CSV table of C-alpha atoms in Angstrom, one decimal:
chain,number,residue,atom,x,y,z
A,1,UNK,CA,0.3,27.8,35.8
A,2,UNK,CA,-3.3,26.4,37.1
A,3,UNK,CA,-4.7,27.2,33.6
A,4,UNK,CA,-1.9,24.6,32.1
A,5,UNK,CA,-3.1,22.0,35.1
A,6,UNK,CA,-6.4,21.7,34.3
A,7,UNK,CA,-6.1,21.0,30.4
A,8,UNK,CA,-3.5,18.0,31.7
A,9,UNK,CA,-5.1,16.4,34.6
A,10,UNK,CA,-8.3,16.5,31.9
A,11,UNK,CA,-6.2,14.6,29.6
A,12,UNK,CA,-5.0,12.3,32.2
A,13,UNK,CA,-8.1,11.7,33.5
A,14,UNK,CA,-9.3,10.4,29.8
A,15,UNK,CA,-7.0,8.7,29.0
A,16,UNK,CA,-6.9,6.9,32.3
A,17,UNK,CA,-11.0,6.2,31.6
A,18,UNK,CA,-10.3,5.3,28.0
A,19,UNK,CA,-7.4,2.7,29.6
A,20,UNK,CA,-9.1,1.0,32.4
A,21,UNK,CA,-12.1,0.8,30.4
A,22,UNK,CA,-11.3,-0.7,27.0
A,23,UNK,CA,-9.7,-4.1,26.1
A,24,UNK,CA,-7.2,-4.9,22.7
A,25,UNK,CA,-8.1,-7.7,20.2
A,26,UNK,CA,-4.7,-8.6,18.3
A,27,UNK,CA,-5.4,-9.8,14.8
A,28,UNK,CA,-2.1,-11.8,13.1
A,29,UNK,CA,-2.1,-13.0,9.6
A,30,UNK,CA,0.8,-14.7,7.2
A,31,UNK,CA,0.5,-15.2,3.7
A,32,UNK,CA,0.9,-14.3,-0.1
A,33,UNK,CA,0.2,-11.1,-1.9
A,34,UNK,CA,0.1,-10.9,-5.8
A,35,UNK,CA,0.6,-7.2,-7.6
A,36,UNK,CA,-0.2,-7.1,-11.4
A,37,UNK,CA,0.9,-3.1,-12.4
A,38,UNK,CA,0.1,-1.1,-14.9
A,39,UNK,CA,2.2,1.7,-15.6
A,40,UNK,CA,0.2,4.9,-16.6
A,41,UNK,CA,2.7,7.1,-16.9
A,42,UNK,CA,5.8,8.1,-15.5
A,43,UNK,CA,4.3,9.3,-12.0
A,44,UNK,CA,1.3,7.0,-12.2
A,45,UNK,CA,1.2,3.4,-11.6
A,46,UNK,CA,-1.6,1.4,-10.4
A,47,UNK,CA,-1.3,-1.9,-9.0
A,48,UNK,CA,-4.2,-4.7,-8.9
A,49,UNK,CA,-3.3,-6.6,-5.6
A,50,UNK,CA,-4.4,-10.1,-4.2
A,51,UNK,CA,-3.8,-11.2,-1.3
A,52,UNK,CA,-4.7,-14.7,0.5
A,53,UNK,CA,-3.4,-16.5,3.9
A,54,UNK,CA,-4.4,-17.6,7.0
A,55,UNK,CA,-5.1,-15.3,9.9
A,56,UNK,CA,-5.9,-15.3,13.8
A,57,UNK,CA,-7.2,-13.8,16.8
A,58,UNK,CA,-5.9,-15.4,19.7
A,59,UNK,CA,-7.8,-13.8,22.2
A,60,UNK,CA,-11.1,-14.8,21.4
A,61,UNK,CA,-9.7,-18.6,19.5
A,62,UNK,CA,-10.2,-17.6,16.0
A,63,UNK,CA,-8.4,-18.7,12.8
A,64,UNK,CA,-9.2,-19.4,9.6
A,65,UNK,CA,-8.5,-18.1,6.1
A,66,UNK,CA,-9.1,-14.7,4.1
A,67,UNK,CA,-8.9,-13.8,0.2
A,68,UNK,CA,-8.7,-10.1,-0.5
A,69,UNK,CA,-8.3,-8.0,-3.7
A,70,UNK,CA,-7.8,-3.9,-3.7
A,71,UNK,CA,-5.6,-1.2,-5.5
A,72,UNK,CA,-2.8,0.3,-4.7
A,73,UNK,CA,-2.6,3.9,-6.8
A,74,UNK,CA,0.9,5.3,-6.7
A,75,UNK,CA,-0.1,9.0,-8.1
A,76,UNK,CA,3.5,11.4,-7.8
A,77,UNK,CA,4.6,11.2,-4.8
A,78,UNK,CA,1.8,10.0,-2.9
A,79,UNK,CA,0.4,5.9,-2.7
A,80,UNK,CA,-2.9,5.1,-1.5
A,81,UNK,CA,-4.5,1.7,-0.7
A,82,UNK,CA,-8.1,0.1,-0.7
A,83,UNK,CA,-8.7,-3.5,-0.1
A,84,UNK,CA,-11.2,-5.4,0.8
A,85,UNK,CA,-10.8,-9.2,2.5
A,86,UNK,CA,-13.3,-11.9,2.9
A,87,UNK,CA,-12.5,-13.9,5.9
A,88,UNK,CA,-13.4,-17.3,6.5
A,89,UNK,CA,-13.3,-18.3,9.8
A,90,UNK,CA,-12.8,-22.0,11.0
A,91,UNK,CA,-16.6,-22.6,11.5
A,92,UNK,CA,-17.3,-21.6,7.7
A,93,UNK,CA,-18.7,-18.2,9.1
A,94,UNK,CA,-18.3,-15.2,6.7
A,95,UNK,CA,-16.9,-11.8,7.7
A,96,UNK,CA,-15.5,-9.2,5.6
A,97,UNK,CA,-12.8,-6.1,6.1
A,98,UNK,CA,-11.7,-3.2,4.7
A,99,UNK,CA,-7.9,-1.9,4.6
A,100,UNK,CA,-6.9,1.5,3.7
A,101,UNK,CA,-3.6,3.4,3.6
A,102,UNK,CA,-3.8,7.2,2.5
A,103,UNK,CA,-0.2,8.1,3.6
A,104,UNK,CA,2.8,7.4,1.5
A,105,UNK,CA,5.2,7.5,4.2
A,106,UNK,CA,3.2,5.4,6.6
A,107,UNK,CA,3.2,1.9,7.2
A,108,UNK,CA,0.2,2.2,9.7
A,109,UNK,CA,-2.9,0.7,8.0
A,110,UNK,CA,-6.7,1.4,9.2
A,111,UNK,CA,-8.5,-1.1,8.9
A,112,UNK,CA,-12.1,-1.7,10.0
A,113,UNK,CA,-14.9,-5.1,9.9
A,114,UNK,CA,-17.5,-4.1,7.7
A,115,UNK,CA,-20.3,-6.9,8.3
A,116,UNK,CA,-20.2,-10.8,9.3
A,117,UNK,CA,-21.3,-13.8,11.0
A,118,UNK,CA,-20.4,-15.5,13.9
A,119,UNK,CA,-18.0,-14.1,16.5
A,120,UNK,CA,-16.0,-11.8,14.2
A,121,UNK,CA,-19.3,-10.3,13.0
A,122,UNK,CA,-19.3,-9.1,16.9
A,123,UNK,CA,-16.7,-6.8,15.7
A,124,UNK,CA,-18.7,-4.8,12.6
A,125,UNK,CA,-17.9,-1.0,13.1
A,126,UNK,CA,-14.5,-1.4,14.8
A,127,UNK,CA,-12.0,0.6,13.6
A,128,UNK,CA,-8.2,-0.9,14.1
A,129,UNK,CA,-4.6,-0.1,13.3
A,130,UNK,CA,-2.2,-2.6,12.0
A,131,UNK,CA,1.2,-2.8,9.9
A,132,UNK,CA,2.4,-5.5,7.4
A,133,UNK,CA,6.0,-6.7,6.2
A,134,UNK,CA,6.6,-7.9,3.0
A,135,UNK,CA,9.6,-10.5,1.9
A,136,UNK,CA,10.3,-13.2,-0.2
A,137,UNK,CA,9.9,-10.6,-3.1
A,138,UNK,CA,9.7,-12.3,-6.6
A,139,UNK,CA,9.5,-10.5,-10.3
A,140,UNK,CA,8.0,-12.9,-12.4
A,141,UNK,CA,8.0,-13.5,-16.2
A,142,UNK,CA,5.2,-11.4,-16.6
A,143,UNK,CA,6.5,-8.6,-14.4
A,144,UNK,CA,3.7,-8.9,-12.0
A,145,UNK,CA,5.0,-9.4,-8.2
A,146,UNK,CA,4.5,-12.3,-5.6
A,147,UNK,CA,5.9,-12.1,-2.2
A,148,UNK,CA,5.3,-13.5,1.1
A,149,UNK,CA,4.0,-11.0,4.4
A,150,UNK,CA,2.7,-11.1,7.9
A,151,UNK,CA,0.3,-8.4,8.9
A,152,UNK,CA,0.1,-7.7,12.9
A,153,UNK,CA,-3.2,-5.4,13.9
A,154,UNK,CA,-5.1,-4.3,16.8
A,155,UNK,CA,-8.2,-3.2,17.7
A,156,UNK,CA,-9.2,-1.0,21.1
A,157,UNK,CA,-12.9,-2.2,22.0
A,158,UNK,CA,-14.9,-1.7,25.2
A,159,UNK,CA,-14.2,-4.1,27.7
A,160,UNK,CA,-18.2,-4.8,27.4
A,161,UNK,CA,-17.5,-5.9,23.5
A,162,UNK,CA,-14.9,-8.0,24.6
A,163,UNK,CA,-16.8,-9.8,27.2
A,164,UNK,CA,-19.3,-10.1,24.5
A,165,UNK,CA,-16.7,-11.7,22.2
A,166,UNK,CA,-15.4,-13.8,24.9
A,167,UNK,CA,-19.0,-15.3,26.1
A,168,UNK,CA,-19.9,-15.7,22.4
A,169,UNK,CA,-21.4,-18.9,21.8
């Protein structure tokens, strides 16, 4: 019985640490995605993707705008993505992020800021979690895809990166 104690109250202990020491940065964005496909095969499709909106982070008053352009590689039963998004911010400062999905039957996406300027480029090296939901779904004449999404993400930073963020000037 103690040997099963100590394992929890270990756990508790870090996750309670982890908790009271770390802050979360929420990171919104709505706008439109393009897919142009091209069907390898009968399991294998692969499916140029741009993507462009407007996007936010609330918490430290950010908006501004990002362009991105990835893959998606459907291979059997398994779908991957890899994008990479330029974001603009409303000062004209620069950032850039990459999105990833490896899991076919998750929605969760990793995501993480690469390199940038101004307050976003704060983040560089964060590693965050989002999801995204897609509607307005249109074929088109050329069979490529448009529809409309809002992606919803969050990333757990210290609570000395957020004060940074917060006092950035």
């Amino acid at each position: 019985m103690i040997k099963n104690i100590k394992p929890s109250i270990i756990i508790f202990i870090y996750m309670l640490l982890k908790t009271g020491y770390s802050e979360m940065i929420y990171v919104e964005s709505y706008g439109e995605n393009f897919f142009k496909s091209y069907n390898i095969s009968e399991n294998k499709t692969f499916r140029y993707v741009n993507a462009n909106g407007i996007f936010s982070m609330d918490q430290i008053n950010i908006r501004g705008i990002y362009d991105c352009d990835g893959i998606v590689e459907e291979v059997d039963a398994s779908t991957s993505l890899n994008m990479v998004c330029k974001l603009t911010d409303e000062f004209k400062n620069v950032s850039y992020a990459k999105f990833e999905r490896r899991d076919s039957g998750s929605l969760v996406t990793v995501f993480n800021f690469l390199s940038g300027e101004g307050v976003i480029g704060l983040l560089e090296g964060e590693k965050c979690l989002g999801a995204s939901h897609r509607f307005n779904v249109e074929t088109l004449p050329s069979g490529h895809i448009k529809n409309k999404s809002y992606f919803k993400g969050k990333c757990n930073i210290s609570e000395a990166k957020y004060k940074e963020l917060l006092n950035y000037k």
